[in-house]
PDB file of C-alpha atoms and ligand atoms in Angstrom:
ATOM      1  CA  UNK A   1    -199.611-140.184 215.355  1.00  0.00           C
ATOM      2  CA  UNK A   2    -201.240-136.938 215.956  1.00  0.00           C
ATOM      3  CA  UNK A   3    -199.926-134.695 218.723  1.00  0.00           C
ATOM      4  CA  UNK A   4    -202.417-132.079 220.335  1.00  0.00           C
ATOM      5  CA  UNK A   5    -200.183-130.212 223.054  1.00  0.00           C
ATOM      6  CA  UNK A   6    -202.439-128.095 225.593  1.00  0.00           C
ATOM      7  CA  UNK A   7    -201.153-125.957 228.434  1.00  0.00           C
ATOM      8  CA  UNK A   8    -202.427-127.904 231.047  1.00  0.00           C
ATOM      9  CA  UNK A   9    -203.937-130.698 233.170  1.00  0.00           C
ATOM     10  CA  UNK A  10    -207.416-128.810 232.830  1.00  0.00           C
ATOM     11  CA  UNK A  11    -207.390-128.532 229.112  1.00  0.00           C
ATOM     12  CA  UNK A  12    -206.181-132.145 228.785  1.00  0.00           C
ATOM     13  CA  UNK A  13    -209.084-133.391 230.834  1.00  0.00           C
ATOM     14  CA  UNK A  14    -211.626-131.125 228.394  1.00  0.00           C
ATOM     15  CA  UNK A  15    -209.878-131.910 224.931  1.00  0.00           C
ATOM     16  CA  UNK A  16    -209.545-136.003 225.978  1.00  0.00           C
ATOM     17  CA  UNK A  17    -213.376-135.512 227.385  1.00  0.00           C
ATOM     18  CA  UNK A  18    -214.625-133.831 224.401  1.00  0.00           C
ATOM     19  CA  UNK A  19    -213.273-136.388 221.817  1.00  0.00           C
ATOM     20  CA  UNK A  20    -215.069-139.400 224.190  1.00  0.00           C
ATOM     21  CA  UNK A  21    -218.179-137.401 224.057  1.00  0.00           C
ATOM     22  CA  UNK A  22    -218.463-136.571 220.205  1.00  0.00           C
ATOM     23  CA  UNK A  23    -217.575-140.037 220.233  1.00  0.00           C
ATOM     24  CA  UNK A  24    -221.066-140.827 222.365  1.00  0.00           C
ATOM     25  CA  UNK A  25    -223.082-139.006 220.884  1.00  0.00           C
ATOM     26  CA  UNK A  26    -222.213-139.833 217.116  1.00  0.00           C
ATOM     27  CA  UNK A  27    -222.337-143.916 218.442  1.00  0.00           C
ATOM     28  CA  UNK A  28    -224.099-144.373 221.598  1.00  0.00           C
ATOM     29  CA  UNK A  29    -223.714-148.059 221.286  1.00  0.00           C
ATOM     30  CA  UNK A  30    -219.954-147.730 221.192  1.00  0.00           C
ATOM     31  CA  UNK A  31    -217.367-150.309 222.609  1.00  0.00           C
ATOM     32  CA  UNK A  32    -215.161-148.176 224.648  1.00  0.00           C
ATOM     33  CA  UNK A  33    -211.704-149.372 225.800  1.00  0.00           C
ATOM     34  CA  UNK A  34    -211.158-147.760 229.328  1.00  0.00           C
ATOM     35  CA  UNK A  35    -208.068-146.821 231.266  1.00  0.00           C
ATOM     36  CA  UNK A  36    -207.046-146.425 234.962  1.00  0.00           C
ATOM     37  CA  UNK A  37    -204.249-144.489 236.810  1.00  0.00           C
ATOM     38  CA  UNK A  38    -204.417-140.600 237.713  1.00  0.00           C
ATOM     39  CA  UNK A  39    -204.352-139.097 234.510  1.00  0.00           C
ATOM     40  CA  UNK A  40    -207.587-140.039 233.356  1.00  0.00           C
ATOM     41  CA  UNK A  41    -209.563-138.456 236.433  1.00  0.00           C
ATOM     42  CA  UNK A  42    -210.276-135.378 234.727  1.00  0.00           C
ATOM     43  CA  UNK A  43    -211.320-137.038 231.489  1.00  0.00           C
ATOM     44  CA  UNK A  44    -213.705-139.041 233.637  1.00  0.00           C
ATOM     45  CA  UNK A  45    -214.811-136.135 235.159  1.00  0.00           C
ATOM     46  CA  UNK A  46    -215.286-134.013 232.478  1.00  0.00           C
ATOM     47  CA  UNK A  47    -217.442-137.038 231.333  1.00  0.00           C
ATOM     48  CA  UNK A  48    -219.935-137.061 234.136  1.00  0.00           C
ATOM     49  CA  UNK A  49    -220.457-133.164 234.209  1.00  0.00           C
ATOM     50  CA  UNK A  50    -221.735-133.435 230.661  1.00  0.00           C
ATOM     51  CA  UNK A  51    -223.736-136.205 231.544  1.00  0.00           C
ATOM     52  CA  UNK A  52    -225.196-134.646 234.081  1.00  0.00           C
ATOM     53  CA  UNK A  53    -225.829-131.512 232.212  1.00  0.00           C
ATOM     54  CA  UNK A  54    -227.719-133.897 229.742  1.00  0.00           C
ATOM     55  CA  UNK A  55    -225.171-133.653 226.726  1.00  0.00           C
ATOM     56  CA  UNK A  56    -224.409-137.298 226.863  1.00  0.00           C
ATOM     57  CA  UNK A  57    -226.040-140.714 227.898  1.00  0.00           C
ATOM     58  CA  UNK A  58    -223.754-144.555 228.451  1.00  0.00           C
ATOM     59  CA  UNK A  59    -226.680-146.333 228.635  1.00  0.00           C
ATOM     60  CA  UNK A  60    -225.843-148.405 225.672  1.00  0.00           C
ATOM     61  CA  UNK A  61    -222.472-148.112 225.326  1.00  0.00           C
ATOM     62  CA  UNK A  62    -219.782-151.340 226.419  1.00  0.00           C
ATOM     63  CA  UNK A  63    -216.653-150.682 228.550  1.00  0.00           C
ATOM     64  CA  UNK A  64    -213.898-152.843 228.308  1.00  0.00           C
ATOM     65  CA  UNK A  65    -211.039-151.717 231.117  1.00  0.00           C
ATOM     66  CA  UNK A  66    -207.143-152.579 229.973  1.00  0.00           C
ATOM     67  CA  UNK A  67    -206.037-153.850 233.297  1.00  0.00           C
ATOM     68  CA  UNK A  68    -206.367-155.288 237.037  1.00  0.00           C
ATOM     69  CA  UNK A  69    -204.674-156.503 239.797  1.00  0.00           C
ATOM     70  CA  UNK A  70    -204.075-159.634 240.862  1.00  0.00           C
ATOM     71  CA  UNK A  71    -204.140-160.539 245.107  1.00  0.00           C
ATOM     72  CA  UNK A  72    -206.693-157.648 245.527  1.00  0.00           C
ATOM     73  CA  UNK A  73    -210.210-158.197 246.252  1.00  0.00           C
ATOM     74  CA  UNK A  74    -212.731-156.488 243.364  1.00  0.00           C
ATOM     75  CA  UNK A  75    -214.212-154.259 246.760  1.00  0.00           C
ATOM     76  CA  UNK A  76    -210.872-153.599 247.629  1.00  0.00           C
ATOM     77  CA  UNK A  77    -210.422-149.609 247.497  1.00  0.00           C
ATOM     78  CA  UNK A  78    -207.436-149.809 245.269  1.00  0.00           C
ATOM     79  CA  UNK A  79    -208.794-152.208 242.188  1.00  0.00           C
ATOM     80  CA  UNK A  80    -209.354-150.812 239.111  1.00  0.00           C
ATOM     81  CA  UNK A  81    -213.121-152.234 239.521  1.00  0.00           C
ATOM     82  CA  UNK A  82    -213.298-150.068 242.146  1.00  0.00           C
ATOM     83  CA  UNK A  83    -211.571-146.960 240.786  1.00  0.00           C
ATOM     84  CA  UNK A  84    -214.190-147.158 237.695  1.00  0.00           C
ATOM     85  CA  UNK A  85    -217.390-147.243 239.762  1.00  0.00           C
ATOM     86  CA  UNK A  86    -215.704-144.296 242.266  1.00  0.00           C
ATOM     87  CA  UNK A  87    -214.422-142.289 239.424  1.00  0.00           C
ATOM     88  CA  UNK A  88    -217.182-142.915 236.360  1.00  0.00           C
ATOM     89  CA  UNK A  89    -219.760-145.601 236.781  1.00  0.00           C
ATOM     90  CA  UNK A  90    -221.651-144.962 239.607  1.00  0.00           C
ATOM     91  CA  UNK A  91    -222.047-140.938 238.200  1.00  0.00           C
ATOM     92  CA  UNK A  92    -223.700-142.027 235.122  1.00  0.00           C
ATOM     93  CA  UNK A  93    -226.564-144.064 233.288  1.00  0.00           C
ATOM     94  CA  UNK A  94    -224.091-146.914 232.210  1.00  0.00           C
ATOM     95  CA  UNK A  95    -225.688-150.381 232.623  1.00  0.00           C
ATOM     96  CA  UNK A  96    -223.797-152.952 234.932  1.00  0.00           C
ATOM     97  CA  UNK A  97    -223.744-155.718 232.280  1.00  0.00           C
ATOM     98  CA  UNK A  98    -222.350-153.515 229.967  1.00  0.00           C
ATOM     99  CA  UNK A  99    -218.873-153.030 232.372  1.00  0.00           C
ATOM    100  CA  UNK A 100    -216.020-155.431 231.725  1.00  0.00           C
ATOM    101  CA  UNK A 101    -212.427-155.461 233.372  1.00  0.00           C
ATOM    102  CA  UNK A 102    -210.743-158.410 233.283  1.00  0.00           C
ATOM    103  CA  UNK A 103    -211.608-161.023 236.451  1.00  0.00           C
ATOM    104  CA  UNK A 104    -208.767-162.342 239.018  1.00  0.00           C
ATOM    105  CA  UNK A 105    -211.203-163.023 241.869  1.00  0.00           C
ATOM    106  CA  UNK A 106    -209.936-166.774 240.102  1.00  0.00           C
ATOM    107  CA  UNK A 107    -207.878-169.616 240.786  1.00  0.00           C
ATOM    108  CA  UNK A 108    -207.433-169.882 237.109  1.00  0.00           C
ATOM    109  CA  UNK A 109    -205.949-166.762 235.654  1.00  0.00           C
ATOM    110  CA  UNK A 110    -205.222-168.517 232.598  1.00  0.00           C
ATOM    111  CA  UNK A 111    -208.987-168.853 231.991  1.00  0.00           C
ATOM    112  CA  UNK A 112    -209.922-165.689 233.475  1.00  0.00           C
ATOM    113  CA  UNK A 113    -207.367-164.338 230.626  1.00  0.00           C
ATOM    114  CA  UNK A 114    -208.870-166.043 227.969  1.00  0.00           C
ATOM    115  CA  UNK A 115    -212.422-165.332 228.326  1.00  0.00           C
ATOM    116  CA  UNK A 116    -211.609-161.575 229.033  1.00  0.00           C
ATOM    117  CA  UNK A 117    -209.605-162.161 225.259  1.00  0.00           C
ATOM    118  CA  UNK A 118    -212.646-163.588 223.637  1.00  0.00           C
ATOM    119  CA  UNK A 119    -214.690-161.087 224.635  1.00  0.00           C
ATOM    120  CA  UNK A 120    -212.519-158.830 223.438  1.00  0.00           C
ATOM    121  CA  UNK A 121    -212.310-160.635 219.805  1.00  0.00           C
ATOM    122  CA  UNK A 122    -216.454-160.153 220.011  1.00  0.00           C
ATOM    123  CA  UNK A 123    -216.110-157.069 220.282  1.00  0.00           C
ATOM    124  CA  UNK A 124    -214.094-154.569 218.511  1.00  0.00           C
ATOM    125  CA  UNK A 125    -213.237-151.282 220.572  1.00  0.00           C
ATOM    126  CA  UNK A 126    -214.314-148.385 218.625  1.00  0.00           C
ATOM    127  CA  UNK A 127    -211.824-146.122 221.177  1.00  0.00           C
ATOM    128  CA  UNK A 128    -209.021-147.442 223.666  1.00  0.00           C
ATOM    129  CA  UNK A 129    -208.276-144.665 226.365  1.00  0.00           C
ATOM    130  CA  UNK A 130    -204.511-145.159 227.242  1.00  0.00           C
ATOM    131  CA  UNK A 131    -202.388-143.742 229.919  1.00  0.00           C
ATOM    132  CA  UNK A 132    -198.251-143.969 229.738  1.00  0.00           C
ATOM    133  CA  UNK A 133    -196.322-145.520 232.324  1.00  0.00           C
ATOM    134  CA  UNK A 134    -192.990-143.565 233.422  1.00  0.00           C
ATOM    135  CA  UNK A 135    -191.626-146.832 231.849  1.00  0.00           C
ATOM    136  CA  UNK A 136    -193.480-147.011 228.865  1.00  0.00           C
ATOM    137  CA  UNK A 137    -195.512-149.080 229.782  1.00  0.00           C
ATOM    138  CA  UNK A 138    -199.593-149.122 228.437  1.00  0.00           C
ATOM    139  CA  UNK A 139    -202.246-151.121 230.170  1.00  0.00           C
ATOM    140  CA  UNK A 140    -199.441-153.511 232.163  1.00  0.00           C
ATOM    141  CA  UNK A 141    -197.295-154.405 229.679  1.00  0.00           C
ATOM    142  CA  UNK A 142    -194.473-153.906 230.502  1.00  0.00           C
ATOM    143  CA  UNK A 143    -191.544-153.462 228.787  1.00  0.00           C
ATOM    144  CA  UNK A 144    -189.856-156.297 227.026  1.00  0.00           C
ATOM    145  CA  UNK A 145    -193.853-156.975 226.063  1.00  0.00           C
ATOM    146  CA  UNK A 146    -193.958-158.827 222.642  1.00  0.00           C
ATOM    147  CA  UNK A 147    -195.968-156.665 220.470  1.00  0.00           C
ATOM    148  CA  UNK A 148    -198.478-159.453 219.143  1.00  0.00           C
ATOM    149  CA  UNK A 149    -199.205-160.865 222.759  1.00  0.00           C
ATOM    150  CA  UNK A 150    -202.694-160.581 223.883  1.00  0.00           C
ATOM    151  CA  UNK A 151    -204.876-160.768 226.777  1.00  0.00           C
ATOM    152  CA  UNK A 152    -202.404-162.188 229.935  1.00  0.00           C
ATOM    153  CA  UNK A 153    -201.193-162.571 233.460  1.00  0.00           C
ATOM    154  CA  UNK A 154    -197.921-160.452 233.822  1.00  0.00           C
ATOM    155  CA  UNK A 155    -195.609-159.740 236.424  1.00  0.00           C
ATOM    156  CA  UNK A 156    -194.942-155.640 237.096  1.00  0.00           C
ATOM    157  CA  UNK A 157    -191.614-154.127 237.283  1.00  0.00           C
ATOM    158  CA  UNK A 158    -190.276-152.700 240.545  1.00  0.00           C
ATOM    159  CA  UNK A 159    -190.763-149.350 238.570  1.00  0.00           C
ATOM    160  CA  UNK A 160    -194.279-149.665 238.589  1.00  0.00           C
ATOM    161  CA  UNK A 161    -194.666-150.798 241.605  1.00  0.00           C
ATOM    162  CA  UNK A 162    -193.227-147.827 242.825  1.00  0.00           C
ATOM    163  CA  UNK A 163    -195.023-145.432 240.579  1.00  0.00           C
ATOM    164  CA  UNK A 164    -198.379-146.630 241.912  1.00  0.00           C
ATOM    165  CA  UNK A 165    -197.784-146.887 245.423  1.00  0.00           C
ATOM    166  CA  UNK A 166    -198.755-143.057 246.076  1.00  0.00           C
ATOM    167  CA  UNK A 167    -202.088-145.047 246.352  1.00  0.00           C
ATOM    168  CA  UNK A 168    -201.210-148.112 248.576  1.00  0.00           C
ATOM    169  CA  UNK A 169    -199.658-147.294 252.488  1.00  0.00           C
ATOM    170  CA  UNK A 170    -196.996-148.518 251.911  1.00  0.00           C
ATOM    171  CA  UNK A 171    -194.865-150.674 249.054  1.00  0.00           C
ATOM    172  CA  UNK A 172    -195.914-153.919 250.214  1.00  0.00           C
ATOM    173  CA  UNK A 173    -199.583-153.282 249.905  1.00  0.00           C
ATOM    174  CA  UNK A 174    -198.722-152.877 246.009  1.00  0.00           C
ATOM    175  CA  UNK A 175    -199.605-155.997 243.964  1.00  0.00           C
ATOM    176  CA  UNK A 176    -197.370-157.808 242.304  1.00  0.00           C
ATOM    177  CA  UNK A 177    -199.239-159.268 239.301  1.00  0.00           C
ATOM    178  CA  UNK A 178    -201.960-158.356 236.847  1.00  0.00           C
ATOM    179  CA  UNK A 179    -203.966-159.223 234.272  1.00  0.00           C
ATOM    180  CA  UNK A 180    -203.597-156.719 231.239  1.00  0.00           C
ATOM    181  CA  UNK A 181    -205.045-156.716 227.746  1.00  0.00           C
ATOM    182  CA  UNK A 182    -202.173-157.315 225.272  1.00  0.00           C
ATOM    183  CA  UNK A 183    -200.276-154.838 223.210  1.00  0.00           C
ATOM    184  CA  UNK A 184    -201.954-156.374 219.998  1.00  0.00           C
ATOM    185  CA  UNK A 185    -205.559-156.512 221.676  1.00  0.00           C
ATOM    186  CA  UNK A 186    -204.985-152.192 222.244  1.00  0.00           C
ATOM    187  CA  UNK A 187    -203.645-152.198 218.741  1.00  0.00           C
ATOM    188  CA  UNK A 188    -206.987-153.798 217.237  1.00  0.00           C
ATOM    189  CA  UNK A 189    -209.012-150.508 218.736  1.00  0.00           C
ATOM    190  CA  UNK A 190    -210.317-148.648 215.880  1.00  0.00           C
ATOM    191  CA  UNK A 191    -209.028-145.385 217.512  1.00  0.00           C
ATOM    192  CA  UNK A 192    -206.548-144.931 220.564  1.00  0.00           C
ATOM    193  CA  UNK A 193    -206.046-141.801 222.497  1.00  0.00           C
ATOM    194  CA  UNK A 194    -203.245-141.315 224.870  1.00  0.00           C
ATOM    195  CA  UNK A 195    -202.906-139.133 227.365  1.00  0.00           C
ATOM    196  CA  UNK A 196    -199.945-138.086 229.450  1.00  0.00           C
ATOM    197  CA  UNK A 197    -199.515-134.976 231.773  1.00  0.00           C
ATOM    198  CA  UNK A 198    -196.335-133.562 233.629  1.00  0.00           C
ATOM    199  CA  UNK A 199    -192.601-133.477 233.615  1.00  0.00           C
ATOM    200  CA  UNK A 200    -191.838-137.126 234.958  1.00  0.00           C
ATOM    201  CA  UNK A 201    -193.911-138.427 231.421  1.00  0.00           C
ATOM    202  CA  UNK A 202    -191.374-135.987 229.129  1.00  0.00           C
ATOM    203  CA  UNK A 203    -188.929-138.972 228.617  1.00  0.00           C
ATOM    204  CA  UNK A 204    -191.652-141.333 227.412  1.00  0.00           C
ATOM    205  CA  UNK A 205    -193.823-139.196 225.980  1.00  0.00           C
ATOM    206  CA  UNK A 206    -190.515-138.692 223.622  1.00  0.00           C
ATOM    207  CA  UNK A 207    -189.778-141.967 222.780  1.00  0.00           C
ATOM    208  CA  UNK A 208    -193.031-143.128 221.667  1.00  0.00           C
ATOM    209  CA  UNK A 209    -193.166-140.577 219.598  1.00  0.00           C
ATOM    210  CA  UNK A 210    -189.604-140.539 217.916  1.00  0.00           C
ATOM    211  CA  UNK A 211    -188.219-143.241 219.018  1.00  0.00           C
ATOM    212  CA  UNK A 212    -187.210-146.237 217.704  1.00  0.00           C
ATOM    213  CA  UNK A 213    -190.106-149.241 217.355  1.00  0.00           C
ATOM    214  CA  UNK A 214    -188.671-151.364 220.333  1.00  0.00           C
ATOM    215  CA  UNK A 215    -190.841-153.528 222.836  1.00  0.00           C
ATOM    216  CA  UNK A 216    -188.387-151.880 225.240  1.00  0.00           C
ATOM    217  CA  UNK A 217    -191.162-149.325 225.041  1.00  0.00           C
ATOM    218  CA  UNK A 218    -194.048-150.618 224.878  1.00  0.00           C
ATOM    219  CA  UNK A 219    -195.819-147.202 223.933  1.00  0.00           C
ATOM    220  CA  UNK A 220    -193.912-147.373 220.413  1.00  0.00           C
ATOM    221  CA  UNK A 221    -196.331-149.704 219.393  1.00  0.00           C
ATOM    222  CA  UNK A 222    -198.465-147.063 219.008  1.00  0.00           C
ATOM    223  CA  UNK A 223    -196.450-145.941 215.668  1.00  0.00           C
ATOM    224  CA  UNK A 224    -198.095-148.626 213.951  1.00  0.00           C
ATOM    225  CA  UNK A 225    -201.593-147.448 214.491  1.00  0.00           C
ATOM    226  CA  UNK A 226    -203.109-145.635 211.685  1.00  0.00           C
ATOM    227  CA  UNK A 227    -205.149-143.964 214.298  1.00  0.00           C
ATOM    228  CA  UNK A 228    -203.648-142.435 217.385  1.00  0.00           C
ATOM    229  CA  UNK A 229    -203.980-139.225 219.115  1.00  0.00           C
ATOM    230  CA  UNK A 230    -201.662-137.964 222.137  1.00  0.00           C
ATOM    231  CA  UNK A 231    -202.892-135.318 224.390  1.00  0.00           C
ATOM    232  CA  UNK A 232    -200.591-133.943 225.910  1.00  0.00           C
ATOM    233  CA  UNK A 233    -199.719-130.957 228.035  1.00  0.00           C
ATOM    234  CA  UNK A 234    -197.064-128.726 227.884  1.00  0.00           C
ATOM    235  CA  UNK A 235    -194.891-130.159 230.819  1.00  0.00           C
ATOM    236  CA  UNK A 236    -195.095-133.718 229.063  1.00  0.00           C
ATOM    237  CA  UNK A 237    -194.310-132.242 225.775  1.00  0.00           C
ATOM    238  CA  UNK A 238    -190.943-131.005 226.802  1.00  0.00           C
ATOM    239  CA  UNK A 239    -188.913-133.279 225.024  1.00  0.00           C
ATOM    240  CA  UNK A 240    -190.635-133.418 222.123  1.00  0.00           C
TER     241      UNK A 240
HETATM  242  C1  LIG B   1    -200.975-147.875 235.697  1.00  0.00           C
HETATM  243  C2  LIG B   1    -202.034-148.316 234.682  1.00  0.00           C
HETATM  244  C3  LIG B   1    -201.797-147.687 233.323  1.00  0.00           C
HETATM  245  C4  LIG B   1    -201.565-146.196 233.477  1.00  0.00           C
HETATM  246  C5  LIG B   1    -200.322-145.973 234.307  1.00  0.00           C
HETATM  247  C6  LIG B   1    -199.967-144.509 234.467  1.00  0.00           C
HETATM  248  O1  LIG B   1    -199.828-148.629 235.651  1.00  0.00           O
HETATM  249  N1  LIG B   1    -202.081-149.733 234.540  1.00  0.00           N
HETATM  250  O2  LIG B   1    -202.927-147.934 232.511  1.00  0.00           O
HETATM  251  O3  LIG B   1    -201.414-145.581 232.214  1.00  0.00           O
HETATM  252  O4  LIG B   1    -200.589-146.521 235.588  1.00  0.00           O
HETATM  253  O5  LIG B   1    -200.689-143.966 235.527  1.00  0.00           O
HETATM  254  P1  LIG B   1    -200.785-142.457 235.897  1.00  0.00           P
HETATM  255  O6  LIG B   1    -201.796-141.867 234.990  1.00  0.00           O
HETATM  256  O7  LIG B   1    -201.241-142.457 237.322  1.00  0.00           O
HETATM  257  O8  LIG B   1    -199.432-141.854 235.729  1.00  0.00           O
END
């Protein structure tokens, strides 16, 4: 695992944008693995001021997102679907057909699970973009995640529940269920990049970096990547 520690949120954003850009522009057909949550919004943004200067183009490039809720409606404010048009899609050249999160508009989440997995087995993600949860957690699995389980429907811990509900009213509103790529699907990525920011990600920013290999935390997976780098400022690097 590499470690780049930056002062700050700012320099996070610009370091985690610039690697997703040289990334661009040396394969703009690329299959990028995309991540939700507050700490990527300044990678995104970084992302659409240099497209908008003209530096970079999506047009051909994939996007495969990690994760979505279950029990909310894709044009509900708080999906991820949602989140990636507000935050990146709608501010660039990418092509709608092109965008993939995993579906549970369905009945059938099993199915919906499976066909987001084979489309994942089609094709390989030359980047994954990963967030950490206070947990441990990556995408939604959650710890106690088998390493080698892929694409599926899982249940979230009160934890994260709570974590996230800064952007629900109230707890309730939180869902309950998602569907998440698996810890074996991020671990087939060519590349991953992590990215964690402030004091409350110290503790797990820590133990997937020198801690033990334990699906306890989920984010030690990452160990047995030959090809990770974690971006991380100065307040998440604490306990390192
Ligand atoms: C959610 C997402 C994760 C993300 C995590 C941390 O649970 N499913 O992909 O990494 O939140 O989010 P934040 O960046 O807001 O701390």
């Amino acid at each position: 695992m590499k470690v780049i520690t930056v002062r700050d949120y700012t320099e996070l954003s610009a370091t985690a944008g610039q690697m997703i850009a040289d990334l661009l522009r040396s394969k703009p057909a690329c299959a990028l693995g995309l991540a939700t949550g507050g700490t990527p919004l300044g990678t995104y943004q970084y992302l659409v001021e240099r497209y908008r200067a003209g530096e970079i183009s999506l047009q051909q490039v994939q996007t495969f997102n990690l994760d979505e809720y279950c029990e909310l409606p894709r044009s509900h404010p708080q999906s991820y679907y949602q989140f990636m048009y507000d935050n990146l899609f709608r501010h660039v050249d990418i092509v709608p057909e092109n965008i993939h999160l995993p579906c549970t508009d369905s009945a059938d989440l099993q199915a919906q699970c499976d066909s987001y997995n084979a489309l994942l087995h089609a094709t390989p993600l030359d980047l994954q973009l990963l967030g950490i949860g206070s947990n441990g957690h990556i995408g939604f699995c959650e710890p106690g995640t088998p390493f080698d389980r892929e694409t599926f429907h899982t249940r979230l811990t009160d934890k994260t529940r709570q974590d996230n509900q800064r952007f629900f009213d109230s707890l309730d509103e939180v869902p309950t269920t998602a569907i998440t790529m698996g810890i074996s699907n991020i671990l087939q990525a060519r590349a991953i990049l992590l990215i964690a920011s402030g004091e409350a990600k110290a503790e797990c920013v820590a133990q997937m970096v020198k801690g033990p290999i334990t699906e306890q935390v989920p984010a030690s997976a990452l160990q047995l990547h030959a090809d990770v780098t974690v971006i991380v400022d100065e307040a998440a690097a604490a306990l390192l």
